Each structure stands twice: as structure tokens, then as C-alpha cells.
PDB file of C-alpha atoms in Angstrom:
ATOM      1  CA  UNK A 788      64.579  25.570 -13.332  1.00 77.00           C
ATOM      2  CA  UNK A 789      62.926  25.260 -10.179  1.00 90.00           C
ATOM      3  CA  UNK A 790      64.307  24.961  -6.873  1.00 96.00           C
ATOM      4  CA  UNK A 791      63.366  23.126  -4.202  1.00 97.00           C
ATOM      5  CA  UNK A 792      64.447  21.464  -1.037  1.00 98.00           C
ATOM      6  CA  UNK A 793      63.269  18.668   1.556  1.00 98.00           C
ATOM      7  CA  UNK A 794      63.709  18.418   5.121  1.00 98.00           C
ATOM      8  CA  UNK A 795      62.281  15.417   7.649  1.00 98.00           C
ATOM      9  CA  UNK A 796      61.107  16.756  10.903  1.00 98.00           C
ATOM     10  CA  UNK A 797      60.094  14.139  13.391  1.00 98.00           C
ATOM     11  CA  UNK A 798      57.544  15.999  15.628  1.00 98.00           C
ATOM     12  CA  UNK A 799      58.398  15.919  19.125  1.00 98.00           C
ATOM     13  CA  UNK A 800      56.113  15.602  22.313  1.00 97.00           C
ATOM     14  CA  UNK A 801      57.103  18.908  23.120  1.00 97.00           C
ATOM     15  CA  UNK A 802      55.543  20.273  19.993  1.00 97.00           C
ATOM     16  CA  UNK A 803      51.863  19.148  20.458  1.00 97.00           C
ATOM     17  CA  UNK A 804      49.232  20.801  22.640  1.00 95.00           C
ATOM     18  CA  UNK A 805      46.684  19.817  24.918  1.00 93.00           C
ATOM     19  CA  UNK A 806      44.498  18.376  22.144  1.00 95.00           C
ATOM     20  CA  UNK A 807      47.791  16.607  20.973  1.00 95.00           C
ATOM     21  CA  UNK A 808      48.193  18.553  17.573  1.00 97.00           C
ATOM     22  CA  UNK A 809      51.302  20.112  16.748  1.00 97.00           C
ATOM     23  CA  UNK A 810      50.291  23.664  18.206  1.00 96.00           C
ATOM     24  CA  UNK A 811      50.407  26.179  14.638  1.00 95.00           C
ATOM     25  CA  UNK A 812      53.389  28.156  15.880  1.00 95.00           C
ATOM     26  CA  UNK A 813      56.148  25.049  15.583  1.00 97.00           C
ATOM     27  CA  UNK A 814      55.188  25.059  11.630  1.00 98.00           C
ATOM     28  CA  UNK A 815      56.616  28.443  11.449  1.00 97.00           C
ATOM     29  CA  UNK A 816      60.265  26.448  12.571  1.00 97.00           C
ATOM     30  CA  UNK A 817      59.870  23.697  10.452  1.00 98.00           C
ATOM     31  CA  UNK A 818      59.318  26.352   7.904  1.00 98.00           C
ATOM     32  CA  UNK A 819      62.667  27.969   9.215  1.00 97.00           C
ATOM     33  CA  UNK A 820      64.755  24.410   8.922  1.00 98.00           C
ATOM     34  CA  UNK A 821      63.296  24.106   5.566  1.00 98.00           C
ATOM     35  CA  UNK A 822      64.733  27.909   4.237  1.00 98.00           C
ATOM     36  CA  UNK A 823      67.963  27.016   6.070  1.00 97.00           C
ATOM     37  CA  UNK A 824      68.288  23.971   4.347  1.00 98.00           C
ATOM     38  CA  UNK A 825      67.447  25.436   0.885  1.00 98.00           C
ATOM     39  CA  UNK A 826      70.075  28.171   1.614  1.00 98.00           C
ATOM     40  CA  UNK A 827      72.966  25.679   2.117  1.00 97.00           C
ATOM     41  CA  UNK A 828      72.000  23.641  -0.798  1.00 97.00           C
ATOM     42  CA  UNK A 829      71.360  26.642  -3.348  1.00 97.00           C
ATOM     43  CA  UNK A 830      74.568  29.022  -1.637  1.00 96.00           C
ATOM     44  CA  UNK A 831      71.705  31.467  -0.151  1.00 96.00           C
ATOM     45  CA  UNK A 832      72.626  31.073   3.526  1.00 96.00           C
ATOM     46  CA  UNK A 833      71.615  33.730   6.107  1.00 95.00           C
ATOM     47  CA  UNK A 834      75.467  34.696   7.065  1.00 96.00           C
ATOM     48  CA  UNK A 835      75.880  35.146   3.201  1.00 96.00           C
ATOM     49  CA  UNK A 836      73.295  37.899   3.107  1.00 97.00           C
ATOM     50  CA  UNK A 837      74.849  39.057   6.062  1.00 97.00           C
ATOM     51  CA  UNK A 838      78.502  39.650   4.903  1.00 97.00           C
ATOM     52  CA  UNK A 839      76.826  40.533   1.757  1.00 96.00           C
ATOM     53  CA  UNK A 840      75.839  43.921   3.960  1.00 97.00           C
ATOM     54  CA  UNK A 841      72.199  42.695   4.029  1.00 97.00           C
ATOM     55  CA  UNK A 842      68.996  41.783   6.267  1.00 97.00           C
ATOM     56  CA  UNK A 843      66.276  39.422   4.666  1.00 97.00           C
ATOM     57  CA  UNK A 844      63.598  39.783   7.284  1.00 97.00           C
ATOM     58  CA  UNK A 845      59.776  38.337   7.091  1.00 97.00           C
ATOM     59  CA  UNK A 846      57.755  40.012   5.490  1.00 97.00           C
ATOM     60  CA  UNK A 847      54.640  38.504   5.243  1.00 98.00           C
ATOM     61  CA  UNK A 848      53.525  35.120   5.619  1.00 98.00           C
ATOM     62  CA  UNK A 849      50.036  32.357   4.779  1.00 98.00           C
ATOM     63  CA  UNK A 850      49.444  29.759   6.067  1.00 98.00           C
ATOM     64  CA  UNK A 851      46.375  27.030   5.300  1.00 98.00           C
ATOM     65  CA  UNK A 852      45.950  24.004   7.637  1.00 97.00           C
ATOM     66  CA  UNK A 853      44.890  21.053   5.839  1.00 98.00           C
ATOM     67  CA  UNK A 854      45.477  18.630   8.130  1.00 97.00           C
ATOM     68  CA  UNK A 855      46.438  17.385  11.927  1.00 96.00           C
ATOM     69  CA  UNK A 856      50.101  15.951  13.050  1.00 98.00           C
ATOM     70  CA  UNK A 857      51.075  14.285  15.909  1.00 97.00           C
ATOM     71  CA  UNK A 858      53.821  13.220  18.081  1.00 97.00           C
ATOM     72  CA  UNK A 859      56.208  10.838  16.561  1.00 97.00           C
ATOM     73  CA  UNK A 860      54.972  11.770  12.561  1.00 98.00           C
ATOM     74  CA  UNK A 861      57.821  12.394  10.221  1.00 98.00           C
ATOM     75  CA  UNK A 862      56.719  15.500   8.285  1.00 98.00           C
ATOM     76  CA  UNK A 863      58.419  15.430   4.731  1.00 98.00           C
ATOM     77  CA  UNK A 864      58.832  19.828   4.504  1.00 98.00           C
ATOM     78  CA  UNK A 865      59.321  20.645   0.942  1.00 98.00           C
ATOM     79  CA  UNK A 866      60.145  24.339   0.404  1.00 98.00           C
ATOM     80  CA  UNK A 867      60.416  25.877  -3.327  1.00 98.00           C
ATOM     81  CA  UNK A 868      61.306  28.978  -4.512  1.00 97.00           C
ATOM     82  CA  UNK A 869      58.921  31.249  -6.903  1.00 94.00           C
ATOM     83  CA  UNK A 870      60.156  33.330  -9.396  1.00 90.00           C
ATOM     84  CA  UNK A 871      60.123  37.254  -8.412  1.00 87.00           C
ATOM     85  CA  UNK A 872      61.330  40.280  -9.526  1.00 84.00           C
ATOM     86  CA  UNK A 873      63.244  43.208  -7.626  1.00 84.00           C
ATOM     87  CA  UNK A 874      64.328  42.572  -3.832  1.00 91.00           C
ATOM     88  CA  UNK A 875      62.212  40.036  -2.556  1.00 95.00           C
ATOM     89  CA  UNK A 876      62.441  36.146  -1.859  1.00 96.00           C
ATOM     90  CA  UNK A 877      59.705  34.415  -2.092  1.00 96.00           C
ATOM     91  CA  UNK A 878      58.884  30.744  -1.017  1.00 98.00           C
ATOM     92  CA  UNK A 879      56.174  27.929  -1.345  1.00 98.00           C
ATOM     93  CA  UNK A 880      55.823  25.634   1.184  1.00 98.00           C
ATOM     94  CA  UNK A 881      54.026  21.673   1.511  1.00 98.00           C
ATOM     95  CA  UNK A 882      54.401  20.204   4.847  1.00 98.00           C
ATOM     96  CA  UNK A 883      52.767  16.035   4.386  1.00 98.00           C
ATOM     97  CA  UNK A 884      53.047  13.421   6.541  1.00 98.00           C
ATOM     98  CA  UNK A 885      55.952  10.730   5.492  1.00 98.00           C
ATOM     99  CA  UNK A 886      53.985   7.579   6.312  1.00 98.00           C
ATOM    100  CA  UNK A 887      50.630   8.367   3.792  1.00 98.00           C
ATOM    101  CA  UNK A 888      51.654  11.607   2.041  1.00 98.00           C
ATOM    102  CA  UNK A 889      48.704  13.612   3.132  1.00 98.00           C
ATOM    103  CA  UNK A 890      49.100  17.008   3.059  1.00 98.00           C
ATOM    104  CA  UNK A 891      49.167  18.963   6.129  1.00 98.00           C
ATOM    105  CA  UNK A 892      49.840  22.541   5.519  1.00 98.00           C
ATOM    106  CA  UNK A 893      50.837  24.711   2.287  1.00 98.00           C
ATOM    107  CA  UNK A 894      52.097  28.210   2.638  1.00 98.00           C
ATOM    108  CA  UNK A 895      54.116  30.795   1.232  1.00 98.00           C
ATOM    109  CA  UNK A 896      56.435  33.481   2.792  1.00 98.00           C
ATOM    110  CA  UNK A 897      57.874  36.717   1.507  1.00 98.00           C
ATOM    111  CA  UNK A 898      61.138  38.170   3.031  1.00 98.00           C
ATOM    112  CA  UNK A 899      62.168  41.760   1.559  1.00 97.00           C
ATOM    113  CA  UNK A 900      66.202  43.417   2.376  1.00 97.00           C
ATOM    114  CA  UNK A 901      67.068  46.168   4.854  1.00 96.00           C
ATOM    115  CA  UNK A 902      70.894  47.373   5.227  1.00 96.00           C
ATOM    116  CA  UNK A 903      72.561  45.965   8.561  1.00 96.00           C
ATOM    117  CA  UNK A 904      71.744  49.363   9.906  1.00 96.00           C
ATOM    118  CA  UNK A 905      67.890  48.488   9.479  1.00 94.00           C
ATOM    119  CA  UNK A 906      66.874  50.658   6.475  1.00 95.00           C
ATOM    120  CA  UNK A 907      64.712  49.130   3.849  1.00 95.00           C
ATOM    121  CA  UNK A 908      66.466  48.356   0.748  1.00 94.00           C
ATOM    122  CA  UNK A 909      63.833  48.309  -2.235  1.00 93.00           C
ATOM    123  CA  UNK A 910      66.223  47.872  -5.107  1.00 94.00           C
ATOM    124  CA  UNK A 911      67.691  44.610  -5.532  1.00 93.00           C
ATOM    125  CA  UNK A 912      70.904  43.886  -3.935  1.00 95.00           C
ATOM    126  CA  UNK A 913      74.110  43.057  -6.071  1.00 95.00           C
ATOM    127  CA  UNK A 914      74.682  39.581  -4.524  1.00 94.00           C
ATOM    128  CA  UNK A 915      70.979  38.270  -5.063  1.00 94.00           C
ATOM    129  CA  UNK A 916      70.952  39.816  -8.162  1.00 93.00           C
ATOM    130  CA  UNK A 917      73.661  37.496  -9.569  1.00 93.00           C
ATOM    131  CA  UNK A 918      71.949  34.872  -7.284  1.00 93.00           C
ATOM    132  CA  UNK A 919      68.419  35.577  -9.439  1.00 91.00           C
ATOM    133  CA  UNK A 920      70.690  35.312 -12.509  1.00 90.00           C
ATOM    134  CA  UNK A 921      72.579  32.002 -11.916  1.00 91.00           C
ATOM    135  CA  UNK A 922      69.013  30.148 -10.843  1.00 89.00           C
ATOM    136  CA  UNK A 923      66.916  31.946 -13.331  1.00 83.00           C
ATOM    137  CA  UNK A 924      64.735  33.045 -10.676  1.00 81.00           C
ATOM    138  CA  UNK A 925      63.528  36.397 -12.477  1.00 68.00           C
ATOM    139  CA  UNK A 926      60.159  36.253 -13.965  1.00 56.00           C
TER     140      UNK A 926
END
């Protein structure tokens, strides 16, 4: 099973720079809206973790640029999750433009656990253990 999510984003004037491109750090929030969005739909919300006794900070994340966007484009951000094992989420992201479906950026991001005291958890929690077994998600 794979899951995935879509979010519209209409890019705003404030989000462009001087060259009027979205500037490269407002994809990181799109990216955000996207993993908030997939945690509503798939019952993997940030406040969950949280009362679950957890953290799921970044860990690492790629980007590639493929293409420009502009003020007023609708971005169609399309987030899926990859199958992993142990204490880890990871994501795929395709940002296009609505209006011709060209793709403007892919990436992927990796978020690992810590306790709510801030100490690295490398075994897999309980909670997103049974969340890894309900979805499938283990390789």
C-alpha cells in the first residue's frame, strides 16, 4: 500500500525574490503543509508523537530544483511515504505546477525520534511501530 497525500499551495508575492522565483527556503514549508497534511489523513499528526512521549525532528533532507515558480502558480505538493525499517520516517516529495504539470522540485526527507527530554531514541517507538504495522510501511 502506498501512502500519499496532496496539498495546493498558491504561491504568494511574498514568497518570490528579486528575480521573482519562489526563493528555495519557502519549499521547505510547502514541504511542512504537505507532512502535516499526510499526518491528519494517515493518524500520524505531530501532537500524536508528542503525547506518544516522542520528538520526530529533521534529520536530513535533498532537494533537486527542476524547475522555476512564480507568484500566483498553484503548486500541486504530493508527499509519499517510503517504506523503512527501525525509527525513522521517511518521505518523497514532487512539487509541479497545477496549470501544465511540470515538475518543479522532487525531494526526500528523513526525520529520526528523540524522547521529549531530547535524547535520541534509535529503537523504534511502540506507537509507530503499530503505525508501520497497520500501513505496511516495513520493508
Amino acid at each position: 500500500m502506498t501512502l500519499s497525500e496532496t496539498v495546493r499551495v498558491q504561491v504568494r508575492f511574498s514568497e518570490v525574490d528579486s528575480i521573482k522565483m519562489v526563493w528555495h527556503g519557502h519549499y521547505i514549508k510547502y514541504m511542512e503543509d504537505a507532512r502535516e497534511a499526510f499526518g491528519r489523513r494517515y493518524g500520524l499528526e505531530y501532537m500524536y508523537i508528542y503525547r506518544s512521549g516522542y520528538l520526530a525532528p529533521m534529520f536530513d533532507i535533498k532537494m533537486r530544483y527542476h524547475n522555476t515558480a512564480t507568484v500566483d502558480d498553484i503548486l500541486l505538493v504530493t508527499i509519499t511515504c517510503r517504506k523503512s525499517r527501525g525509527a525513522k520516517l521517511i518521505f518523497d516529495y514532487e512539487i509541479r505546477k497545477e496549470s501544465d504539470q511540470s515538475l518543479v522540485l522532487t525531494a526526500e526527507s528523513t526525520q529520526l525520534f528523540t524522547t521529549l527530554q531530547g535524547e535520541f531514541e534509535p529503537s523504534c517507538p511502540p506507537f509507530l511501530e503499530e503505525w508501520k504495522k497497520k500501513y505496511a510501511i516495513d520493508k
